[in-house]
Each structure stands twice: as C-alpha cells, then as structure tokens.
Coordinates of C-alpha atoms and ligand atoms in Angstrom, one line a residue:
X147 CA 109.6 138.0 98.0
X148 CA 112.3 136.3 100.3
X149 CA 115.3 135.2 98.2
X150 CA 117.4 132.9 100.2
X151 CA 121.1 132.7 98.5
X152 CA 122.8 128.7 99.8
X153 CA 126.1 127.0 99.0
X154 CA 124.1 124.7 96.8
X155 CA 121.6 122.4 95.9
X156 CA 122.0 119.9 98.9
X157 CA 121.0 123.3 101.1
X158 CA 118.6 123.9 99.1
X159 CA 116.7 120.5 98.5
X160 CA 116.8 120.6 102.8
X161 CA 115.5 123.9 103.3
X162 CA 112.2 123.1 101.0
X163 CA 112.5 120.2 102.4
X164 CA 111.8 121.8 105.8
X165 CA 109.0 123.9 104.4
X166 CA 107.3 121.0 103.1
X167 CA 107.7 118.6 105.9
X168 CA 106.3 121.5 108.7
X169 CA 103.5 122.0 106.5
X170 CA 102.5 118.3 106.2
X171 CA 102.6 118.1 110.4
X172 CA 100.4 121.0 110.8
X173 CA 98.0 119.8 107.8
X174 CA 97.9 116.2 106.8
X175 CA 95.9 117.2 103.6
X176 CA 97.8 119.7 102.4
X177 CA 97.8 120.2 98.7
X178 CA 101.4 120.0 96.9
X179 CA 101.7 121.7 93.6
X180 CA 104.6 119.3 91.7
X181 CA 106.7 120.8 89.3
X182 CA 109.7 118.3 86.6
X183 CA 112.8 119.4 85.6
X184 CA 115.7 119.0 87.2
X185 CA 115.6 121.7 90.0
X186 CA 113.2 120.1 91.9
X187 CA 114.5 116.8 91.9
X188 CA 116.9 117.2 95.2
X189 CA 113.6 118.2 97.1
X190 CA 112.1 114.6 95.9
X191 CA 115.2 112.6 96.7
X192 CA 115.0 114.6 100.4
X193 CA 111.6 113.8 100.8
X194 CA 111.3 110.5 100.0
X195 CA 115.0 110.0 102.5
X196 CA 112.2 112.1 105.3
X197 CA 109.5 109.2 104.5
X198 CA 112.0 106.5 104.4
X199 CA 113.7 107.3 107.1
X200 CA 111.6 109.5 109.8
X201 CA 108.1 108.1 108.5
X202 CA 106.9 112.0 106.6
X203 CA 103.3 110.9 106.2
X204 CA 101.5 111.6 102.6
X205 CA 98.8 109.4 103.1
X206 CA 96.4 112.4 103.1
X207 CA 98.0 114.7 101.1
X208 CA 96.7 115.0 97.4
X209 CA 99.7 116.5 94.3
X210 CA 99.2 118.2 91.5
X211 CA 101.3 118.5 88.3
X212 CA 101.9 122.2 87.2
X213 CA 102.2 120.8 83.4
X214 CA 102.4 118.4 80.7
X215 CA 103.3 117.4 77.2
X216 CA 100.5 117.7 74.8
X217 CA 100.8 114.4 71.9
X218 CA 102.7 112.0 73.7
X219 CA 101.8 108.7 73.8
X220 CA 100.2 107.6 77.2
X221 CA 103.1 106.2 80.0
X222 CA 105.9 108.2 77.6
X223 CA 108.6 108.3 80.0
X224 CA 108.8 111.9 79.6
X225 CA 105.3 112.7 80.4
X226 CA 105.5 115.0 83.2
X227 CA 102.5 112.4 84.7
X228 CA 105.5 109.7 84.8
X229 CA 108.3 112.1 86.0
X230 CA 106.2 112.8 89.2
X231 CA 105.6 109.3 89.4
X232 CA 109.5 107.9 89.1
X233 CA 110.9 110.8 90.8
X234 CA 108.6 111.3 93.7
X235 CA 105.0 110.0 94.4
X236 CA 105.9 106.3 94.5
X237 CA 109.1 106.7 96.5
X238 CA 106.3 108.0 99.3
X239 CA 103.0 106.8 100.7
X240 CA 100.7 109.6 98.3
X241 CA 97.8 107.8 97.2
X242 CA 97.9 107.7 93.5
X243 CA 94.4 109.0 93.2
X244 CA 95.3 111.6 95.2
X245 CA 98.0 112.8 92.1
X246 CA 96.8 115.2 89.3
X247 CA 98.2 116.2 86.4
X248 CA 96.9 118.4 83.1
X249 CA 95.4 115.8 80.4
X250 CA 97.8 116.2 77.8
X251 CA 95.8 113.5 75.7
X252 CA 92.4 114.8 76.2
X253 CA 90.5 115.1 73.0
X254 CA 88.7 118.5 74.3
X255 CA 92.1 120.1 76.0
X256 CA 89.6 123.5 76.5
X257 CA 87.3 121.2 78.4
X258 CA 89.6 119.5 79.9
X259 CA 91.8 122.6 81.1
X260 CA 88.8 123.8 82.7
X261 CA 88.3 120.6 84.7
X262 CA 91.9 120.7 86.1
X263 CA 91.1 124.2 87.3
X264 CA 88.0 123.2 89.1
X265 CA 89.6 120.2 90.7
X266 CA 92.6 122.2 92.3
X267 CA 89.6 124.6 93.4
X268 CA 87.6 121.7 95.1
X269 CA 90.7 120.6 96.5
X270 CA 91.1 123.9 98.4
X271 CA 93.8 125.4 96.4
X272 CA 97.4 124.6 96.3
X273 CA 99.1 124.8 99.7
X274 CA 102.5 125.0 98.4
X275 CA 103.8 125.5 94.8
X276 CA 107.5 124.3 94.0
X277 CA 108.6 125.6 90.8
X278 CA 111.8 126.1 88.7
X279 CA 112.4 128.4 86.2
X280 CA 113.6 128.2 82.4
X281 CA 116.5 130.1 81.1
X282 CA 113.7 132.2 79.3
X283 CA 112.3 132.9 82.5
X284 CA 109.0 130.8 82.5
X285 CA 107.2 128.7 85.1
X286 CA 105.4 126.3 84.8
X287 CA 105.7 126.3 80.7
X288 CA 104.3 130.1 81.0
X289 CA 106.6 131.3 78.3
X290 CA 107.1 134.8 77.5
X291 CA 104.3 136.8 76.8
X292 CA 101.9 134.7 78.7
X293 CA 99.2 136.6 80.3
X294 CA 99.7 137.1 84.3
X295 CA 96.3 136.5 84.8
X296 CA 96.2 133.3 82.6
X297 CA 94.5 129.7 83.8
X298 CA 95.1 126.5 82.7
X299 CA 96.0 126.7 78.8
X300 CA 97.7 124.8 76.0
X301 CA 100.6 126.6 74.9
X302 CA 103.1 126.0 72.4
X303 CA 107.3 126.5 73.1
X304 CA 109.5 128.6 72.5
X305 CA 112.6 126.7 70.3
X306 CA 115.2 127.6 73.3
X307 CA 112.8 125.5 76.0
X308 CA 112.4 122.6 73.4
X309 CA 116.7 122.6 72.8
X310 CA 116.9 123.5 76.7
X311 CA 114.5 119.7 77.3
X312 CA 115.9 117.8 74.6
X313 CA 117.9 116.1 76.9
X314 CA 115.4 114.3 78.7
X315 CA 114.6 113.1 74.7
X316 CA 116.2 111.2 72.4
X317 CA 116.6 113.9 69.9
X318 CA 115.0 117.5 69.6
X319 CA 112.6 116.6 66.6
X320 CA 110.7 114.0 69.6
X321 CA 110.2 117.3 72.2
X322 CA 106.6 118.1 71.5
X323 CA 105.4 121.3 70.1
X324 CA 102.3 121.8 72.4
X325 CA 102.2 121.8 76.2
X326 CA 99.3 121.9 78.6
X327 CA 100.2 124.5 81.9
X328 CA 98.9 126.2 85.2
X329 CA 98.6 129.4 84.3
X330 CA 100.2 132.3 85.7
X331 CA 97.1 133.7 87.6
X332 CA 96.8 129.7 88.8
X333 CA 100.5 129.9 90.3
X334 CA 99.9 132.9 91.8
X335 CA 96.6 131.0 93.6
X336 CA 99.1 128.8 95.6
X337 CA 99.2 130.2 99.3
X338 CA 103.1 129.9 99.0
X339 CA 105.2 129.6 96.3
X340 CA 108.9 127.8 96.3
X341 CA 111.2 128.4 93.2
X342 CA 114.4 127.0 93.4
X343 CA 117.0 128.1 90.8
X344 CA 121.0 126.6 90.7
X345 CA 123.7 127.1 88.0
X346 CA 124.8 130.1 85.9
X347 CA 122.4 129.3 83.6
X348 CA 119.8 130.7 85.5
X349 CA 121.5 133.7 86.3
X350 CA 119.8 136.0 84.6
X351 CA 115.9 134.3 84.8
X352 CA 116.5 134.8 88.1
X353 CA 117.4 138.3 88.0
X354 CA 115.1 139.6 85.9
X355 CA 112.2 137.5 87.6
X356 CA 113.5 138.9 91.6
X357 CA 115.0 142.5 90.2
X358 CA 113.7 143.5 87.1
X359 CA 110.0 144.7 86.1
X360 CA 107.0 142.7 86.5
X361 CA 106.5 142.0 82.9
X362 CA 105.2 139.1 80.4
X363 CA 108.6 139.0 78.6
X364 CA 109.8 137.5 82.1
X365 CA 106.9 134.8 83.2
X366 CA 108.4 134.1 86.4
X367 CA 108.1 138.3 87.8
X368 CA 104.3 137.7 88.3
X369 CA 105.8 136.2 91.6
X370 CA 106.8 139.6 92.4
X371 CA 102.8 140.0 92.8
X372 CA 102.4 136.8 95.3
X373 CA 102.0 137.7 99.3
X374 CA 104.4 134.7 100.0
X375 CA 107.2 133.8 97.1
X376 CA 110.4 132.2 98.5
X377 CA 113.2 131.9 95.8
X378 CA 116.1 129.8 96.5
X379 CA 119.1 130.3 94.7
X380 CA 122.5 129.0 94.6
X381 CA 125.6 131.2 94.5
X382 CA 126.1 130.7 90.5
X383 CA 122.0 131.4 89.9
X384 CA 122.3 134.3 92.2
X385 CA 125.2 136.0 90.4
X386 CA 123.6 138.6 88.6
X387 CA 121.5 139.7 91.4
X388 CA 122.5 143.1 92.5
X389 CA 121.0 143.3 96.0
X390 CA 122.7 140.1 96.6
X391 CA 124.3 141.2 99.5
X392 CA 121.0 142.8 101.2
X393 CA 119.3 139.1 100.8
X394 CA 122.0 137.5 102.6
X395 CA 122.6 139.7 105.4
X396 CA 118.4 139.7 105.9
X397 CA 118.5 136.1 105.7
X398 CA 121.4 135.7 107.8
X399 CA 119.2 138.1 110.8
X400 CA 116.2 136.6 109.9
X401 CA 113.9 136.6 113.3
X402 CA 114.2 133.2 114.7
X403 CA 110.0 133.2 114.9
X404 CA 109.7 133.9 111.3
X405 CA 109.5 130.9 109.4
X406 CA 110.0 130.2 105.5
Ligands
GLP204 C1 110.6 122.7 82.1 C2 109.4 122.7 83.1 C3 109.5 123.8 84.1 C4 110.9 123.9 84.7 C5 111.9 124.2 83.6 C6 113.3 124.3 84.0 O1 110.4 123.6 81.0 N1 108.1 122.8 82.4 O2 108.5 123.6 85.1 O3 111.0 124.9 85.6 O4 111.8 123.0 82.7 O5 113.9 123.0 84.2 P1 115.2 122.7 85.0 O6 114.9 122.7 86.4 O7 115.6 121.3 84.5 O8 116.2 123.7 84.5

C-alpha cells in the first residue's frame, strides 16, 4: 500500500490523472473501473481538460461503474449510470457501449449480478479501480461487515451512508434503501487500485482502512490485501494517520524509476 499525503485535491485529481493517462498510452483498451461521489470528481474534470486539451484518447477504452441504486426510476439523475455519464464519459471520446454499470432495475438482480461479473471478466479485468471511501469506511457500497471475498451483490445501507448521500437528493426519505455493488473480492481483482480520500471527514476511514486491522467492520482494509493499492490523501483526511510522517518522507525519496 503506497499512501501519498498532497496539499489537496487539485494535486490529487493530477496525480491520478497521471496514472490514468500513462496507462491509456501504453494500452488503448485498458479497462477503467468508475467510481461517484464526490472524491472522484477532480480526476473527471482533469481528464476530460487532458482530452480537451492534449487529445487523451478513450476511443478504445471500455468503463465500468463500481455501483448503483437499486429502485430508481431509469435516467434518475442520481443513478450512478447518469453520474458517470454527466460527470465523465461524455465530456470524453468513450464509446457509450463501451460503459457498464450494475443493473439496478433488473427484475432478476441475482442473475443479473452474475452477468456484470462475467462481463468485467471477458473484458479482461479492471485495469485500474478509482474508488473513494465513506465515512463508515466502505467502497464501493461494501458496508461494514461485508464479506472480503464478496462479488457482485445487492446490499442494503447503513442510515449514516443514506444521511451522508442525501445531498445529492432532494430529501433523505428519496435515498434508496437497496444498492447493487462490486464486491470486495471484485475490487481487489483490479490490477491497481486508486482511493482518493480529502477532508476531516474521512480522517478516520482512512486510518482505520491504511493503519488499522484488516477487518469487515472497515470495508475499505481489504485493500491492505491488494499487490498494488495507492491511497491519496489530503492533509485533513490524513490527520489521524500515525505513520504520517514515514509516508511522506518515502514519497518524497521515492525512486525516480518507480512509478505510481
Ligand atoms: C458513495 C459511493 C462510494 C463513495 C462514497 C463516498 O457511497 N457509493 O463509492 O466512495 O459515496 O463519497 P464521497 O466521495 O462523496 O465522500
């Protein structure tokens, strides 16, 4: 786990930027696993600046959505589907067939599950995973006491992740119940895993999920388990870690051949 402590989300959204961009050039098709709320939003407005501005190709690469709302009306605004839409895949050249989400409308969500899974597998796997994190400590909407082997599930919220998104809805009483997610054991598929964490809020997901045991009541500390986990953190996030000094100096004398 490399966790990389920045001034701030600008930094931040630049450095997976980076990550994303290099992979792209060295593999056209790469697989991007898309994640909603608003940590990840930065690294969509930088992207789509890249494409605008330096032509960053997604013609071949293919997306898919880490999760969804289960019950909500087809093009809700807050379907994670139209989130990834808005925010990123049409502000780039991705083909929209090439952009997959969880079915949170499917009348057999088992079945349905099961078909998301095999599509990321005939895809090749994810290449790179961005994720956030809740204040509970989940990813993806793994919430505590998921299994760290789990697939692709329907799931139902805790209260503090439906008040926590209630203000992307009009009141608390529309945030659904029921959500549709990669499971833990999919996340931990991805060949490289980004989580990007800001604000005091976060403080303690992310120390429990970088410093504390690998354990279900933290989602997020399966990525303690994954060969190639980068955490990025701003100073407020990373203000509960107590190594925080030993990240920044080995960040600081990274080798210049290593990349993220
Ligand atoms: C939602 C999403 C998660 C996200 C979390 C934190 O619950 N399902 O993928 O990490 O919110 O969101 P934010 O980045 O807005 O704090």
């Amino acid at each position: 786990m490399e966790v990389i402590i920045l001034s701030g989300s600008r930094p931040i959204a630049s450095l997976a930027a980076d990550a994303i961009e290099a992979l792209l050039r060295r593999k056209p098709g790469a697989v991007l696993g898309l994640a909603t709320g608003s940590s990840p939003l930065p690294v969509y407005n930088e992207l789509a600046l890249r494409h605008e501005r330096d032509g960053l190709d997604f013609s071949q690469a293919r997306g898919f959505a880490l999760d969804e709302y289960v019950g909500l009306p087809p093009g809700h605004p807050e379907s994670y589907r139209e989130v990834i839409r808005r925010e990123f895949t049409e502000r780039v050249n991705i083909s929209p067939a090439n952009v997959h989400g969880p079915d949170g409308a499917a009348e057999d969500i088992p079945g349905s599950c099961r078909a998301y899974e095999d599509a990321i597998r005939d895809a090749g796997g994810v290449d790179l995973q961005l994720l956030g994190v809740g204040t509970d400590g989940h990813i993806g909407f793994n919430e505590p006491a998921s299994s760290l082997a789990s697939r692709t599930r329907i799931k139902t919220l805790i209260e503090q992740t439906r008040r926590d998104n209630a203000r992307f809805f009009g009141s608390l009483a529309e945030v659904p119940h029921h959500v549709l997610t990669q499971g833990l054991g999919t996340i931990l598929d991805a060949r490289h895993v980004i989580l990007i964490a800001t604000g005091a809020q976060k403080a303690q997901s992310v120390r429990d999920l970088v410093e504390g045991p690998v354990a279900a009541i933290c989602p997020a500390s399966v990525l303690q388990l994954h060969p190639h986990a980068t955490i990025l953190v701003d100073e407020a996030a990373a203000s509960s870690l107590r190594l925080a000094d030993y990240y920044r100096h080995s960040y600081d004398n990274k080798p210049s051949w290593q990349r993220l």
